[in-house]
Coordinates of N, CA, C and O in Angstrom, one line a residue:
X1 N -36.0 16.0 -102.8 CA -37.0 15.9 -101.8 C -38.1 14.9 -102.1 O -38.7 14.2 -101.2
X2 N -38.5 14.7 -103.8 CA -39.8 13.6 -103.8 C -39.1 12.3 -103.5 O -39.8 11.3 -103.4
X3 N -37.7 12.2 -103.2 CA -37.6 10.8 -103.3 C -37.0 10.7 -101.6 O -36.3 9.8 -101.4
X4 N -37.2 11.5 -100.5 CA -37.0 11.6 -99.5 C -38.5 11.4 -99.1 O -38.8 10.3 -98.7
X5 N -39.1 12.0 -99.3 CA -41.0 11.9 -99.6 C -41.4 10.5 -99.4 O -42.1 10.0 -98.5
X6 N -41.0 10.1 -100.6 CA -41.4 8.9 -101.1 C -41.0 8.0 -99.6 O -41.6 7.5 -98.7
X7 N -39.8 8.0 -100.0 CA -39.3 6.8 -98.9 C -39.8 7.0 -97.3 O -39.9 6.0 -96.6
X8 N -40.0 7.9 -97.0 CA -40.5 7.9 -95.8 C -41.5 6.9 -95.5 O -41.4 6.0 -94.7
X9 N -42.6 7.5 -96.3 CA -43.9 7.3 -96.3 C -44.1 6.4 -96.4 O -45.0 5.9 -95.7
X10 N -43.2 5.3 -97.6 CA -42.9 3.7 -97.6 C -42.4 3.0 -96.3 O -42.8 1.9 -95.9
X11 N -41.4 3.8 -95.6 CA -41.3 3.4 -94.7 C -41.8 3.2 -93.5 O -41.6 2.2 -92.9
X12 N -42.7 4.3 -93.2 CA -43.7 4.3 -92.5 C -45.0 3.4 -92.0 O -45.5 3.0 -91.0
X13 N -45.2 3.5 -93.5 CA -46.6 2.8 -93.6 C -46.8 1.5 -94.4 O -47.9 0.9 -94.6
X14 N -45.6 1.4 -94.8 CA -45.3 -0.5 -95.6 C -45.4 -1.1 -94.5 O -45.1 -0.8 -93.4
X15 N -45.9 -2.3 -95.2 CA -46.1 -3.9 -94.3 C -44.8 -4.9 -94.9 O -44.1 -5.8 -94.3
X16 N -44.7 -4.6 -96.0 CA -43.5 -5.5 -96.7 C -43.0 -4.8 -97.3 O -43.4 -3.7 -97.6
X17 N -42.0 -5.4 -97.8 CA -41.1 -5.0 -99.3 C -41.6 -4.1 -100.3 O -41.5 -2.9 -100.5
X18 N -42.6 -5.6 -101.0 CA -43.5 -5.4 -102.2 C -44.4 -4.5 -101.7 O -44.8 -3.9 -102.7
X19 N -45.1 -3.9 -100.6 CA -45.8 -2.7 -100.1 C -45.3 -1.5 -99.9 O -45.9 -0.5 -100.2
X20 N -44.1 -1.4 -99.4 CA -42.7 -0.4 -99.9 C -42.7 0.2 -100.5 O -42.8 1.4 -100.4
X21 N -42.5 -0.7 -101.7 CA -42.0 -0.3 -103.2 C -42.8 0.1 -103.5 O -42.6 1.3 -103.9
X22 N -44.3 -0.5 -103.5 CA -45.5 0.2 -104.7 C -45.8 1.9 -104.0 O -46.0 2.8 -104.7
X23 N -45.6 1.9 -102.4 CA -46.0 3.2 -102.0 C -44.6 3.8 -102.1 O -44.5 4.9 -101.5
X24 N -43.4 3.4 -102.8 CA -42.5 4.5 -102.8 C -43.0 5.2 -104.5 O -43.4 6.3 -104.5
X25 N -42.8 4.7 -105.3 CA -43.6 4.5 -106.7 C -44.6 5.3 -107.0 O -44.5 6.0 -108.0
X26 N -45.7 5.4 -106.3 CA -47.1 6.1 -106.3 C -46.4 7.1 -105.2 O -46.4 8.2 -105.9
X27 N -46.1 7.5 -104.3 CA -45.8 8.7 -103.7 C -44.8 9.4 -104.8 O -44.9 10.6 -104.7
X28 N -43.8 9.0 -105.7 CA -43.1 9.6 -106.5 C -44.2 10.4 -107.4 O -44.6 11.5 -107.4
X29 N -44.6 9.4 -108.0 CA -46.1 10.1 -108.8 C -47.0 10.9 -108.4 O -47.4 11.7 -109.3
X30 N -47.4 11.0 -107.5 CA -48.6 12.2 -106.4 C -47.7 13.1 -105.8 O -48.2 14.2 -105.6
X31 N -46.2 13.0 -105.4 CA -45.7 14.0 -104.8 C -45.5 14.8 -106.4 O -45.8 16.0 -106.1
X32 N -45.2 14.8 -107.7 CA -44.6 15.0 -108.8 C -46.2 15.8 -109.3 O -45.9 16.8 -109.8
X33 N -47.3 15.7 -109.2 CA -48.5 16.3 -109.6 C -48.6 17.5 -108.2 O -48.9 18.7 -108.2
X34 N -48.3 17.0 -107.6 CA -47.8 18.3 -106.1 C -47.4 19.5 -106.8 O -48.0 20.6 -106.8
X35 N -46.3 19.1 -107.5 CA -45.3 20.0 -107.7 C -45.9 21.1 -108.5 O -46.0 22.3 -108.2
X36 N -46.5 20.2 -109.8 CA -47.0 20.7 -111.1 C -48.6 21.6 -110.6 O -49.1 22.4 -111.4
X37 N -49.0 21.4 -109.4 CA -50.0 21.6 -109.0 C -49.4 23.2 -108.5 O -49.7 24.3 -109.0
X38 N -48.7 23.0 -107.5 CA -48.2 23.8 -106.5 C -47.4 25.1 -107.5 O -47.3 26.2 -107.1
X39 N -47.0 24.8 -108.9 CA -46.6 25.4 -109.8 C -47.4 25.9 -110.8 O -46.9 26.4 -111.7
X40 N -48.9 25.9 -110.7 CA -49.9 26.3 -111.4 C -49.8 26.0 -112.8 O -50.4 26.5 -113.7
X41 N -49.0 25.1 -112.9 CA -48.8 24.2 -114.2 C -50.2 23.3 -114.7 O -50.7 23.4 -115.8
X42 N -50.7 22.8 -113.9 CA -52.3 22.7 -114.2 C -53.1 22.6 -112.3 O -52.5 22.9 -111.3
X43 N -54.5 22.2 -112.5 CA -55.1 22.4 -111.6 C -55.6 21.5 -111.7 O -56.4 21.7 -110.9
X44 N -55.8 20.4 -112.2 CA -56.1 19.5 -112.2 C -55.3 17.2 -111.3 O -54.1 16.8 -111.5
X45 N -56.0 16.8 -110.7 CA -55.5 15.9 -110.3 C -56.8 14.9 -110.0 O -57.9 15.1 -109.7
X46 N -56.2 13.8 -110.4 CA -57.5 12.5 -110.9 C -58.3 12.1 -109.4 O -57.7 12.0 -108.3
X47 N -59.5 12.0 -109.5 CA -59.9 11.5 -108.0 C -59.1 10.2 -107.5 O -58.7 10.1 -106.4
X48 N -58.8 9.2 -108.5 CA -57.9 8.4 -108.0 C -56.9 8.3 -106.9 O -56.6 7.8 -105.8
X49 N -56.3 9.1 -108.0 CA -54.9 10.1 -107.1 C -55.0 10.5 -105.6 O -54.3 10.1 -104.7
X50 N -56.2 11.5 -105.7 CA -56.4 12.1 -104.2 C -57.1 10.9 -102.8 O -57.1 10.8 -101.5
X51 N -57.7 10.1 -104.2 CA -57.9 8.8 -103.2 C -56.8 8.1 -102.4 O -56.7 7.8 -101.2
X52 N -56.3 8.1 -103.3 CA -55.1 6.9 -103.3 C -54.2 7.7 -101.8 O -53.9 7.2 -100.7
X53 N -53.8 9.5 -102.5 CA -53.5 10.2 -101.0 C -53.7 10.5 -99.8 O -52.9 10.7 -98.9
X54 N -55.1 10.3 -99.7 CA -55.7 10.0 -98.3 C -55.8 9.1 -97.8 O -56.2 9.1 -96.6
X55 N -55.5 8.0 -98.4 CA -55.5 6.6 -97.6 C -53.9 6.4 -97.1 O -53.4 5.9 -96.1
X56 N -53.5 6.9 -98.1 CA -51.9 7.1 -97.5 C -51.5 7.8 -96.1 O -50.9 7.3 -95.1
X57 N -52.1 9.3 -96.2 CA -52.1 9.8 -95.3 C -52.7 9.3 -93.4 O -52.3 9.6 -92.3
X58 N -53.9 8.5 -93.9 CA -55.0 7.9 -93.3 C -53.7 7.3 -91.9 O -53.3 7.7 -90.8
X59 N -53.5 6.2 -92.9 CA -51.9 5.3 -92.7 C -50.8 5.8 -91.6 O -50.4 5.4 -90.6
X60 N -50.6 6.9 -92.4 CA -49.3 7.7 -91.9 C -49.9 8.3 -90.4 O -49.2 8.3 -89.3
X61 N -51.2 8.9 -90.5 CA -51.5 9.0 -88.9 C -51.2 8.1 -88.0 O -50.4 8.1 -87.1
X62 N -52.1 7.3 -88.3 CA -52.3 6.1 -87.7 C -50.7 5.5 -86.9 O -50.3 5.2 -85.8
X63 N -50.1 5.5 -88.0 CA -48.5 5.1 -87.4 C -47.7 5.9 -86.6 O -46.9 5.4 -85.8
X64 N -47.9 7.3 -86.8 CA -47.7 8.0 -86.2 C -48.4 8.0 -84.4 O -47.6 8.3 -83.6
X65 N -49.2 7.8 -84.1 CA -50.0 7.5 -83.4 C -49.7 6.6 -82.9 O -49.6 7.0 -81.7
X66 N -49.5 5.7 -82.9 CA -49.0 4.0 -82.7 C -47.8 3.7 -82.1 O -47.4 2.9 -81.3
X67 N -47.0 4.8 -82.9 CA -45.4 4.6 -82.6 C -45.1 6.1 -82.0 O -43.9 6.3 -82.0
X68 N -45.8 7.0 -81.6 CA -45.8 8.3 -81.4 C -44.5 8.5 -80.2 O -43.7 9.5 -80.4
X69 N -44.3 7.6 -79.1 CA -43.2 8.0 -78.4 C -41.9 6.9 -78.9 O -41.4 6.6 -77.8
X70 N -41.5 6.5 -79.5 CA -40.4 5.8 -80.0 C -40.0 6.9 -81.6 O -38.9 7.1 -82.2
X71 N -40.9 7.4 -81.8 CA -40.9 8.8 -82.7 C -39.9 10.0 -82.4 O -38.8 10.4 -82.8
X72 N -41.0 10.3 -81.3 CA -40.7 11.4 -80.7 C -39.0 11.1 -80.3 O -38.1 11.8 -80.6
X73 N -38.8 10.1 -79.6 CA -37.6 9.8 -78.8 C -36.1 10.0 -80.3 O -35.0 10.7 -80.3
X74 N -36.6 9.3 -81.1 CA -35.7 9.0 -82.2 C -35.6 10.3 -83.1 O -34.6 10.8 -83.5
X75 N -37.1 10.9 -83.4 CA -37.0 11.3 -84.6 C -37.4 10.5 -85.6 O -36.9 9.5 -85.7
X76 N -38.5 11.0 -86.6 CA -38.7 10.3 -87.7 C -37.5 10.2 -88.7 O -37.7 9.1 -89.3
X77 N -36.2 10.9 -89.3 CA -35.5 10.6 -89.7 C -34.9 9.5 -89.7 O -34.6 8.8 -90.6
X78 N -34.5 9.4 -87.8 CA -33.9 8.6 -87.3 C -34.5 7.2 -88.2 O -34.1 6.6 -89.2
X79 N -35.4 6.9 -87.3 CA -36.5 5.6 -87.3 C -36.6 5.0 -88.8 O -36.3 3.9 -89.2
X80 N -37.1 6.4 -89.4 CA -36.7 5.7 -91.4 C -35.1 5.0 -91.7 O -34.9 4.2 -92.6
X81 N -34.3 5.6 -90.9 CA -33.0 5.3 -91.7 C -32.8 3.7 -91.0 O -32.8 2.6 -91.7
X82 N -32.7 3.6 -89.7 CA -32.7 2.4 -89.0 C -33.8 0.9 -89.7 O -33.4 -0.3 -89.9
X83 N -35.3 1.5 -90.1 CA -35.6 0.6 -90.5 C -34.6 0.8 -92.1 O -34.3 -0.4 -92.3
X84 N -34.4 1.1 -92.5 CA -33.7 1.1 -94.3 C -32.4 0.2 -94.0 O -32.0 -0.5 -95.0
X85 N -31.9 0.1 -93.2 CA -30.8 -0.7 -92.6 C -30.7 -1.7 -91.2 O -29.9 -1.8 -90.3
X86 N -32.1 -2.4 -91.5 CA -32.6 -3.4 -90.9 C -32.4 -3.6 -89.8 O -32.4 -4.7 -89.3
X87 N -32.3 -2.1 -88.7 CA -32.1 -1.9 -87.3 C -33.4 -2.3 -86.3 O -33.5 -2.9 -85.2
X88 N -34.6 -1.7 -87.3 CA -36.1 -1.7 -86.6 C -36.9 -2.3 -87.4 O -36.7 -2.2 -88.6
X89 N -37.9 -2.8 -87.0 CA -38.8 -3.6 -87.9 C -40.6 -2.9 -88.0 O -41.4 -3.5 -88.8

């Protein structure tokens, strides 16, 4: 699931490649303190981090919103896999 996670959200909310990658990377990382969080393994998560999350999230609205009926029509599954195989841009 973190690497379903990950990719989405790169998908979603990347402008390029190299923007992709870094947000597939750091979503592996913040979904993975999720975990350890969600597992009371600690309680602790760096402001960075949660920064870094909400701007992501910020993002992911926003696109959401933007593309909201080609979404809806497709499915976000859909839409990730198409752009991952150079269908949509």
């Amino acid at each position: 699931i973190t690497t379903q996670v990950s990719e989405n959200m790169a998908f979603l909310i990347g402008r390029s490649a190299e923007d992709r990658l870094e947000i597939f990377k750091n979503m592996k990382s913040l979904y993975g303190m999720r975990s350890v969080f969600a597992h009371g393994d600690s309680t602790y998560i760096p402001n960075d981090k949660l920064t870094q999350l909400v701007s992501y999230i910020r993002r992911l609205i926003a696109e959401i919103i933007k593309k909201f009926e080609i979404l809806e029509e497709s499915g976000i599954q859909n839409y990730v896999k198409e752009m991952k195989f150079g269908l949509r841009q």
